[in-house]
mmCIF file of C-alpha atoms in Angstrom:
data_model
loop_
_atom_site.group_PDB
_atom_site.id
_atom_site.type_symbol
_atom_site.label_atom_id
_atom_site.label_comp_id
_atom_site.label_asym_id
_atom_site.label_seq_id
_atom_site.Cartn_x
_atom_site.Cartn_y
_atom_site.Cartn_z
ATOM 1 C CA MET A 1 -123.735 -2.047 -178.492
ATOM 2 C CA LYS A 2 -126.473 -3.428 -176.479
ATOM 3 C CA LEU A 3 -130.054 -3.702 -177.841
ATOM 4 C CA SER A 4 -131.555 -4.968 -174.060
ATOM 5 C CA GLU A 5 -130.600 -6.585 -171.345
ATOM 6 C CA ASN A 6 -129.532 -9.823 -173.272
ATOM 7 C CA PHE A 7 -128.907 -9.496 -177.329
ATOM 8 C CA THR A 8 -126.042 -6.828 -178.721
ATOM 9 C CA LEU A 9 -126.387 -5.406 -182.295
ATOM 10 C CA GLU A 10 -122.279 -7.246 -182.486
ATOM 11 C CA GLU A 11 -124.671 -10.212 -181.840
ATOM 12 C CA LEU A 12 -127.546 -9.704 -184.397
ATOM 13 C CA THR A 13 -125.000 -8.490 -187.185
ATOM 14 C CA ALA A 14 -122.310 -10.940 -186.362
ATOM 15 C CA THR A 15 -120.976 -13.261 -189.871
ATOM 16 C CA SER A 16 -118.495 -15.997 -190.756
ATOM 17 C CA ILE A 17 -119.000 -14.755 -194.427
ATOM 18 C CA ARG A 18 -116.357 -12.488 -194.797
ATOM 19 C CA LEU A 19 -118.337 -9.436 -196.809
ATOM 20 C CA PRO A 20 -119.216 -6.477 -194.419
ATOM 21 C CA ASN A 21 -122.321 -6.862 -192.755
ATOM 22 C CA VAL A 22 -123.208 -3.428 -191.168
ATOM 23 C CA PRO A 23 -126.642 -2.231 -190.862
ATOM 24 C CA ASP A 24 -128.024 1.167 -191.685
ATOM 25 C CA ALA A 25 -130.308 3.295 -189.023
ATOM 26 C CA GLN A 26 -133.627 2.202 -190.367
ATOM 27 C CA GLN A 27 -131.955 -1.429 -190.297
ATOM 28 C CA THR A 28 -130.766 -0.799 -186.979
ATOM 29 C CA GLU A 29 -133.752 0.417 -185.790
ATOM 30 C CA SER A 30 -136.034 -3.042 -187.183
ATOM 31 C CA LEU A 31 -133.561 -5.069 -185.451
ATOM 32 C CA ARG A 32 -134.055 -2.851 -182.198
ATOM 33 C CA GLN A 33 -138.253 -3.545 -182.618
ATOM 34 C CA LEU A 34 -137.597 -7.498 -182.900
ATOM 35 C CA VAL A 35 -135.301 -7.538 -179.888
ATOM 36 C CA GLU A 36 -138.038 -5.466 -177.900
ATOM 37 C CA ASN A 37 -140.400 -7.216 -179.225
ATOM 38 C CA VAL A 38 -140.165 -10.711 -179.112
ATOM 39 C CA LEU A 39 -135.954 -11.841 -178.695
ATOM 40 C CA GLN A 40 -135.981 -10.298 -175.063
ATOM 41 C CA PRO A 41 -139.279 -10.704 -174.028
ATOM 42 C CA LEU A 42 -138.658 -14.484 -174.995
ATOM 43 C CA ARG A 43 -135.767 -14.495 -173.289
ATOM 44 C CA SER A 44 -137.468 -13.460 -170.543
ATOM 45 C CA SER A 45 -140.404 -16.280 -170.018
ATOM 46 C CA TYR A 46 -137.390 -18.869 -171.458
ATOM 47 C CA GLY A 47 -135.329 -17.893 -168.601
ATOM 48 C CA LEU A 48 -132.466 -19.773 -170.682
ATOM 49 C CA PRO A 49 -129.672 -18.222 -173.050
ATOM 50 C CA ILE A 50 -130.822 -18.242 -176.506
ATOM 51 C CA ASN A 51 -127.987 -18.013 -179.325
ATOM 52 C CA VAL A 52 -128.641 -15.589 -182.824
ATOM 53 C CA THR A 53 -127.142 -17.782 -185.272
ATOM 54 C CA SER A 54 -128.668 -15.235 -188.172
ATOM 55 C CA GLY A 55 -129.768 -11.776 -187.331
ATOM 56 C CA PHE A 56 -128.582 -9.201 -189.815
ATOM 57 C CA ARG A 57 -127.889 -9.667 -192.961
ATOM 58 C CA SER A 58 -126.327 -7.410 -195.931
ATOM 59 C CA GLN A 59 -127.572 -8.084 -199.469
ATOM 60 C CA LYS A 60 -123.800 -9.554 -200.749
ATOM 61 C CA VAL A 61 -123.876 -11.596 -197.238
ATOM 62 C CA ASN A 62 -127.629 -12.761 -197.542
ATOM 63 C CA LYS A 63 -126.465 -13.810 -201.551
ATOM 64 C CA LYS A 64 -123.149 -15.947 -200.280
ATOM 65 C CA VAL A 65 -125.958 -17.699 -197.997
ATOM 66 C CA GLY A 66 -128.125 -18.394 -200.488
ATOM 67 C CA GLY A 67 -130.677 -16.425 -198.570
ATOM 68 C CA ALA A 68 -133.841 -15.366 -200.363
ATOM 69 C CA ALA A 69 -133.649 -12.329 -202.259
ATOM 70 C CA THR A 70 -136.799 -11.095 -200.610
ATOM 71 C CA SER A 71 -135.253 -12.372 -196.986
ATOM 72 C CA GLN A 72 -136.504 -10.083 -193.667
ATOM 73 C CA HIS A 73 -133.126 -10.523 -192.256
ATOM 74 C CA THR A 74 -131.960 -7.761 -194.883
ATOM 75 C CA LYS A 75 -134.505 -5.499 -193.825
ATOM 76 C CA GLY A 76 -133.067 -5.923 -189.826
ATOM 77 C CA GLU A 77 -136.380 -7.722 -189.123
ATOM 78 C CA ALA A 78 -135.682 -11.795 -188.605
ATOM 79 C CA ALA A 79 -133.820 -13.572 -186.613
ATOM 80 C CA ASP A 80 -132.759 -17.660 -186.629
ATOM 81 C CA LEU A 81 -132.537 -18.211 -182.828
ATOM 82 C CA VAL A 82 -131.550 -22.465 -181.597
ATOM 83 C CA CYS A 83 -131.657 -22.683 -177.860
ATOM 84 C CA ARG A 84 -131.753 -25.960 -175.439
ATOM 85 C CA ASP A 85 -134.850 -27.024 -176.442
ATOM 86 C CA ASN A 86 -135.869 -24.914 -179.874
ATOM 87 C CA ALA A 87 -139.809 -26.787 -179.534
ATOM 88 C CA ALA A 88 -140.172 -25.025 -176.110
ATOM 89 C CA ILE A 89 -139.228 -21.348 -177.603
ATOM 90 C CA PHE A 90 -141.081 -21.763 -181.157
ATOM 91 C CA ARG A 91 -144.199 -22.546 -178.407
ATOM 92 C CA ILE A 92 -143.588 -19.394 -176.491
ATOM 93 C CA ILE A 93 -143.798 -17.347 -179.700
ATOM 94 C CA ARG A 94 -146.594 -18.851 -181.073
ATOM 95 C CA ASP A 95 -148.405 -18.654 -178.477
ATOM 96 C CA THR A 96 -147.397 -15.555 -176.580
ATOM 97 C CA LEU A 97 -145.712 -12.677 -178.185
ATOM 98 C CA PRO A 98 -146.001 -11.049 -181.527
ATOM 99 C CA PHE A 99 -144.821 -11.984 -185.113
ATOM 100 C CA ASP A 100 -145.047 -11.731 -188.967
ATOM 101 C CA GLN A 101 -143.306 -15.571 -189.522
ATOM 102 C CA LEU A 102 -142.279 -18.447 -187.389
ATOM 103 C CA ILE A 103 -140.696 -20.843 -189.309
ATOM 104 C CA TRP A 104 -140.078 -24.139 -187.919
ATOM 105 C CA GLU A 105 -137.363 -25.007 -189.897
ATOM 106 C CA LYS A 106 -136.080 -28.499 -191.380
ATOM 107 C CA GLY A 107 -135.879 -31.374 -187.598
ATOM 108 C CA ASP A 108 -138.202 -33.497 -186.717
ATOM 109 C CA GLU A 109 -142.166 -33.642 -185.415
ATOM 110 C CA MET A 110 -140.595 -33.123 -181.845
ATOM 111 C CA GLU A 111 -137.955 -30.391 -182.856
ATOM 112 C CA PRO A 112 -136.576 -27.746 -185.080
ATOM 113 C CA ASP A 113 -133.089 -27.047 -185.778
ATOM 114 C CA TRP A 114 -133.781 -23.911 -185.447
ATOM 115 C CA VAL A 115 -136.402 -21.378 -185.393
ATOM 116 C CA HIS A 116 -136.748 -18.255 -187.580
ATOM 117 C CA VAL A 117 -138.779 -15.669 -185.980
ATOM 118 C CA SER A 118 -139.292 -11.962 -187.917
ATOM 119 C CA PHE A 119 -141.079 -8.459 -186.666
ATOM 120 C CA LYS A 120 -142.135 -5.309 -188.721
ATOM 121 C CA LYS A 121 -143.191 -2.517 -186.913
ATOM 122 C CA PHE A 122 -146.111 -3.028 -189.098
ATOM 123 C CA GLY A 123 -148.517 -5.055 -190.616
ATOM 124 C CA ASN A 124 -147.082 -8.755 -188.950
ATOM 125 C CA ARG A 125 -149.369 -11.560 -190.718
ATOM 126 C CA ARG A 126 -148.566 -13.956 -187.440
ATOM 127 C CA GLN A 127 -147.695 -17.085 -190.564
ATOM 128 C CA VAL A 128 -146.733 -19.731 -188.653
ATOM 129 C CA LEU A 129 -144.821 -22.820 -191.236
ATOM 130 C CA ARG A 130 -142.544 -25.873 -191.268
ATOM 131 C CA PHE A 131 -139.948 -25.529 -193.570
ATOM 132 C CA ASN A 132 -137.843 -29.560 -194.078
ATOM 133 C CA GLY A 133 -135.851 -28.232 -196.318
ATOM 134 C CA VAL A 134 -137.316 -28.198 -199.666
ATOM 135 C CA THR A 135 -140.847 -27.033 -198.762
ATOM 136 C CA TYR A 136 -142.736 -24.737 -196.512
ATOM 137 C CA SER A 137 -145.805 -25.394 -195.735
ATOM 138 C CA LYS A 138 -148.448 -23.980 -193.084
ATOM 139 C CA MET A 139 -149.144 -25.085 -189.582
#
């Protein structure tokens, strides 16, 4: 199912874990909100492909990959992204788009290994963090 010009429900629910990973109606609506408000505007602004490495995760998939029990991935509110220039998409999101959490994941001072972004229909905190593989810090 196409959620926007450049993103599908299938890519936002893909997993290599051999467990069911099917969002319910509310989780699908949350994914649609994430795509409409963050992912598609980001893709349009960046102008190059952006890959979703992790989107929706069922509770079982989330547990298997070691995700936090309260992960926004399980609500359909989060995606992990990679592209040719992860730092550039991080800055575009931070500077121009609505979000709940934006996390510079691992990497170094110049480039994160991936970018985590989440979006809620209401109450976005605009929290910008860095995760070094052990701890989170504000940026």
